[in-house]
Short mmCIF file of C-alpha atoms in Angstrom, two decimals:
data_model
loop_
_atom_site.label_atom_id
_atom_site.label_comp_id
_atom_site.label_asym_id
_atom_site.label_seq_id
_atom_site.Cartn_x
_atom_site.Cartn_y
_atom_site.Cartn_z
CA TYR J 1437 87.60 93.47 82.00
CA SER J 1438 83.96 94.54 82.44
CA PRO J 1439 81.80 92.03 84.37
CA THR J 1440 78.98 92.67 81.87
CA PRO J 1441 78.61 89.77 79.40
CA LEU J 1442 79.83 90.78 75.96
CA GLU J 1443 76.46 90.10 74.33
CA THR J 1444 74.70 92.58 76.62
CA ALA J 1445 77.47 95.18 76.97
CA GLY J 1446 76.86 98.61 75.48
CA PRO J 1447 79.07 100.15 72.79
CA ALA J 1448 81.06 102.22 75.29
CA GLU J 1449 81.86 99.14 77.41
CA LYS J 1450 82.95 97.15 74.38
CA GLU J 1451 85.20 99.94 73.18
CA ARG J 1452 86.61 101.29 76.44
CA CYS J 1453 86.48 98.57 79.11
CA VAL J 1454 89.57 96.90 77.71
CA LEU J 1455 93.25 96.84 78.60
CA ASP J 1456 96.59 96.10 76.99
CA LEU J 1457 98.93 93.84 78.92
CA TYR J 1458 102.69 93.70 78.43
CA LEU J 1459 104.33 90.61 79.93
CA PRO J 1460 108.04 90.08 80.65
CA ASP J 1461 109.86 87.59 78.46
CA THR J 1462 110.86 85.18 81.19
CA GLY J 1463 110.33 84.35 84.81
CA SER J 1464 107.35 84.05 87.13
CA GLY J 1465 106.19 85.76 90.26
CA PHE J 1466 106.74 89.10 88.56
CA ALA J 1467 105.24 92.41 89.66
CA THR J 1468 102.55 94.21 87.65
CA ILE J 1469 102.13 97.94 87.31
CA VAL J 1470 98.75 99.27 86.19
CA TRP J 1471 99.19 102.54 84.31
CA PHE J 1472 96.17 104.87 83.95
CA HIS J 1473 96.26 107.51 81.23
CA GLU J 1474 95.44 111.19 81.72
CA GLY J 1475 92.75 113.22 79.96
CA ASP J 1476 90.45 114.92 82.52
CA PHE J 1477 87.87 112.13 82.20
CA GLY J 1478 86.96 113.23 78.67
CA SER J 1479 89.86 112.11 76.49
CA GLY J 1480 92.96 109.97 76.34
CA LYS J 1481 93.77 106.39 75.41
CA ARG J 1482 95.64 103.55 77.01
CA THR J 1483 99.37 103.38 76.45
CA ILE J 1484 102.25 101.37 77.87
CA PRO J 1485 105.10 103.81 78.62
CA ALA J 1486 108.42 102.72 77.17
CA VAL J 1487 110.15 103.37 80.51
CA PHE J 1488 108.31 100.39 82.04
CA ARG J 1489 109.25 97.89 79.33
CA ASN J 1490 112.07 95.37 79.67
CA LYS J 1491 112.17 95.75 83.45
CA GLY J 1492 111.13 92.20 84.32
CA MET J 1493 107.58 93.23 85.22
CA ALA J 1494 104.18 93.21 83.58
CA VAL J 1495 102.49 96.46 82.59
CA ALA J 1496 98.72 96.81 82.21
CA ALA J 1497 97.23 99.84 80.48
CA PRO J 1498 93.44 100.08 80.84
CA ASP J 1499 91.03 102.40 79.11
CA TYR J 1500 87.87 103.45 80.94
CA ARG J 1501 84.61 104.95 79.76
CA LEU J 1502 84.73 108.70 79.31
CA VAL J 1503 82.52 111.58 80.37
CA PRO J 1504 79.85 112.50 79.24
CA THR J 1505 79.03 108.94 78.11
CA VAL J 1506 79.20 108.01 81.81
CA THR J 1507 79.60 109.93 85.04
CA CYS J 1508 82.98 110.44 86.68
CA GLU J 1509 82.03 107.97 89.39
CA GLU J 1510 81.24 105.30 86.78
CA ALA J 1511 84.62 105.95 85.15
CA ILE J 1512 86.29 105.53 88.55
CA LEU J 1513 84.52 102.20 89.03
CA ASP J 1514 85.69 101.11 85.56
CA ALA J 1515 89.28 101.75 86.65
CA ALA J 1516 88.75 99.73 89.83
CA ARG J 1517 87.26 96.87 87.79
CA ALA J 1518 90.37 96.79 85.62
CA VAL J 1519 92.56 96.37 88.70
CA ALA J 1520 90.20 93.73 90.12
CA TYR J 1521 90.44 91.82 86.83
CA LEU J 1522 94.22 91.72 87.19
CA PHE J 1523 94.01 90.49 90.77
CA ARG J 1524 91.92 87.60 89.47
CA THR J 1525 93.98 86.72 86.40
CA VAL J 1526 97.62 87.74 86.76
CA GLU J 1527 98.65 84.64 88.70
CA SER J 1528 97.52 82.41 85.82
CA LEU J 1529 99.89 84.42 83.60
CA GLY J 1530 102.84 83.97 85.94
CA GLY J 1531 102.49 87.16 87.95
CA ASP J 1532 102.28 87.70 91.70
CA PRO J 1533 98.85 89.07 92.76
CA GLY J 1534 100.54 90.42 95.88
CA ARG J 1535 102.72 92.72 93.75
CA ILE J 1536 100.20 94.75 91.80
CA PHE J 1537 101.03 98.47 91.79
CA VAL J 1538 98.79 101.27 90.52
CA ALA J 1539 100.17 104.37 88.83
CA GLY J 1540 99.26 107.16 86.48
CA SER J 1541 99.71 110.74 85.41
CA GLY J 1542 97.22 113.57 85.81
CA THR J 1543 93.70 112.15 85.97
CA GLY J 1544 95.24 108.69 85.76
CA ALA J 1545 97.12 109.40 88.98
CA TYR J 1546 93.86 110.55 90.57
CA LEU J 1547 92.23 107.23 89.63
CA ALA J 1548 95.23 105.28 90.92
CA GLY J 1549 95.15 107.24 94.18
CA LEU J 1550 91.50 106.44 94.79
CA ILE J 1551 91.99 102.74 94.05
CA ALA J 1552 95.03 102.54 96.33
CA LEU J 1553 93.44 104.36 99.25
CA ASP J 1554 89.66 103.83 99.09
CA LYS J 1555 89.11 100.22 100.13
CA SER J 1556 85.46 100.32 99.09
CA LEU J 1557 86.30 100.46 95.37
CA LEU J 1558 87.85 96.99 95.17
CA GLU J 1559 85.23 95.74 97.62
CA ARG J 1560 82.54 96.81 95.15
CA CYS J 1561 84.36 94.64 92.61
CA GLY J 1562 84.07 91.61 94.90
CA LEU J 1563 87.56 91.79 96.43
CA SER J 1564 87.11 92.39 100.14
CA ASP J 1565 90.70 91.64 101.18
CA ALA J 1566 92.69 92.92 98.19
CA GLN J 1567 95.17 95.77 98.53
CA VAL J 1568 97.52 97.04 95.88
CA ALA J 1569 101.23 96.86 96.65
CA GLY J 1570 101.91 100.55 96.08
CA LEU J 1571 100.87 103.82 94.47
CA VAL J 1572 102.87 106.00 92.08
CA SER J 1573 101.09 109.32 91.48
CA ILE J 1574 102.56 111.79 88.98
CA ASN J 1575 100.93 115.23 88.89
CA GLY J 1576 97.83 113.71 90.43
CA THR J 1577 94.89 115.55 91.97
CA THR J 1578 94.67 114.55 95.63
CA SER J 1579 91.48 116.50 96.36
CA THR J 1580 88.14 115.97 94.59
CA HIS J 1581 88.81 116.25 90.87
CA PRO J 1582 87.75 119.54 89.19
CA VAL J 1583 85.72 117.61 86.59
CA VAL J 1584 83.81 115.91 89.41
CA LEU J 1585 83.04 119.33 90.87
CA ARG J 1586 81.84 120.66 87.52
CA GLU J 1587 79.72 117.57 86.96
CA ARG J 1588 77.89 118.37 90.19
CA GLY J 1589 77.22 121.87 88.95
CA GLY J 1590 79.87 123.52 91.09
CA GLU J 1591 82.63 125.93 90.18
CA ALA J 1592 85.98 124.16 90.04
CA VAL J 1593 88.25 127.21 89.73
CA GLY J 1594 89.72 128.24 93.05
CA ARG J 1595 87.77 125.63 94.98
CA ILE J 1596 89.21 122.65 96.84
CA LEU J 1597 87.01 119.89 98.20
CA ALA J 1598 88.08 116.63 99.82
CA ASP J 1599 84.99 114.44 99.99
CA ARG J 1600 84.74 110.69 99.40
CA LEU J 1601 85.93 111.13 95.80
CA ALA J 1602 89.22 112.64 96.94
CA PRO J 1603 92.26 110.39 97.46
CA MET J 1604 93.27 112.42 100.53
CA HIS J 1605 89.87 111.68 102.10
CA HIS J 1606 90.95 108.04 102.44
CA VAL J 1607 94.39 108.52 103.99
CA ARG J 1608 95.07 105.77 106.51
CA LYS J 1609 97.93 104.31 108.50
CA ASP J 1610 97.74 100.93 106.74
CA ALA J 1611 97.75 102.34 103.21
CA PRO J 1612 100.23 100.81 100.76
CA PRO J 1613 103.52 102.63 100.05
CA VAL J 1614 102.92 105.94 98.28
CA LEU J 1615 105.09 107.99 95.92
CA LEU J 1616 103.75 111.47 95.11
CA ALA J 1617 105.59 113.30 92.35
CA THR J 1618 104.83 116.66 90.75
CA ALA J 1619 106.55 118.59 87.99
CA ASP J 1620 108.77 121.61 88.58
CA ARG J 1621 106.62 124.31 90.17
CA ARG J 1622 107.83 126.73 87.52
CA VAL J 1623 105.98 124.52 85.04
CA GLU J 1624 103.04 123.10 86.99
CA THR J 1625 100.76 125.12 89.24
CA SER J 1626 101.93 125.60 92.79
CA GLU J 1627 98.49 124.41 93.99
CA LEU J 1628 99.17 120.95 92.60
CA TYR J 1629 102.37 120.57 94.59
CA GLU J 1630 100.76 122.05 97.69
CA SER J 1631 97.83 119.62 97.61
CA ASN J 1632 100.21 116.68 97.17
CA ALA J 1633 102.36 117.99 100.02
CA TYR J 1634 99.25 118.31 102.18
CA MET J 1635 98.28 114.69 101.48
CA TRP J 1636 101.82 113.55 102.27
CA ARG J 1637 101.58 115.40 105.58
CA MET J 1638 98.20 113.79 106.29
CA LEU J 1639 99.79 110.38 105.75
CA GLN J 1640 102.51 111.24 108.28
CA VAL J 1641 99.95 112.37 110.83
CA ALA J 1642 97.99 109.15 110.30
CA GLY J 1643 101.13 107.15 111.13
CA HIS J 1644 101.90 106.02 107.58
CA ARG J 1645 105.67 105.75 107.19
CA GLN J 1646 106.09 104.51 103.63
CA SER J 1647 105.42 107.63 101.61
CA GLN J 1648 107.63 109.97 99.65
CA LEU J 1649 107.00 113.39 98.09
CA CYS J 1650 109.14 114.70 95.26
#
């Protein structure tokens, strides 16, 4: 999905700027869900969760280049390029470009949140009017990611920042529908739930009425 021609692409682009695409057996005009894997920017590999199969929709699972081969911001742009690629190609495969959803777990949810809410990411990929149909964020960081903070030389522990690389920074009334889900707070940290709850509240204050927190 990288815009770089294959003959000039570096090894990391050739290996990581790829995606797997699962298509439904029949029908057209189907929805597509783009599933981003977790791994704190430094690990992980694309996978198509079994729960999404045989549901009459397409599932795309992109990889993206990892830190420290690239910066976190370059990895974020890779993820946006994968979604842009699907906007450009899914109709030719029978899908509906107006029904592309982004989703993920952990860092993958963070990437999905940025793509869903920060309009500039798809604009940088040449899509000025594109908007995903919805966001599903599971255990996602809604503030600036701790790895981003560490990359800048800051201390991530106990620090919360919500700059332009935070999904909550881009909360807006006209955002697509949003589902924010976190694990049981006896298992996950309470801070994760609280930051998701804060973003949900920010959406309400902004006038967004198609969001759910669970």
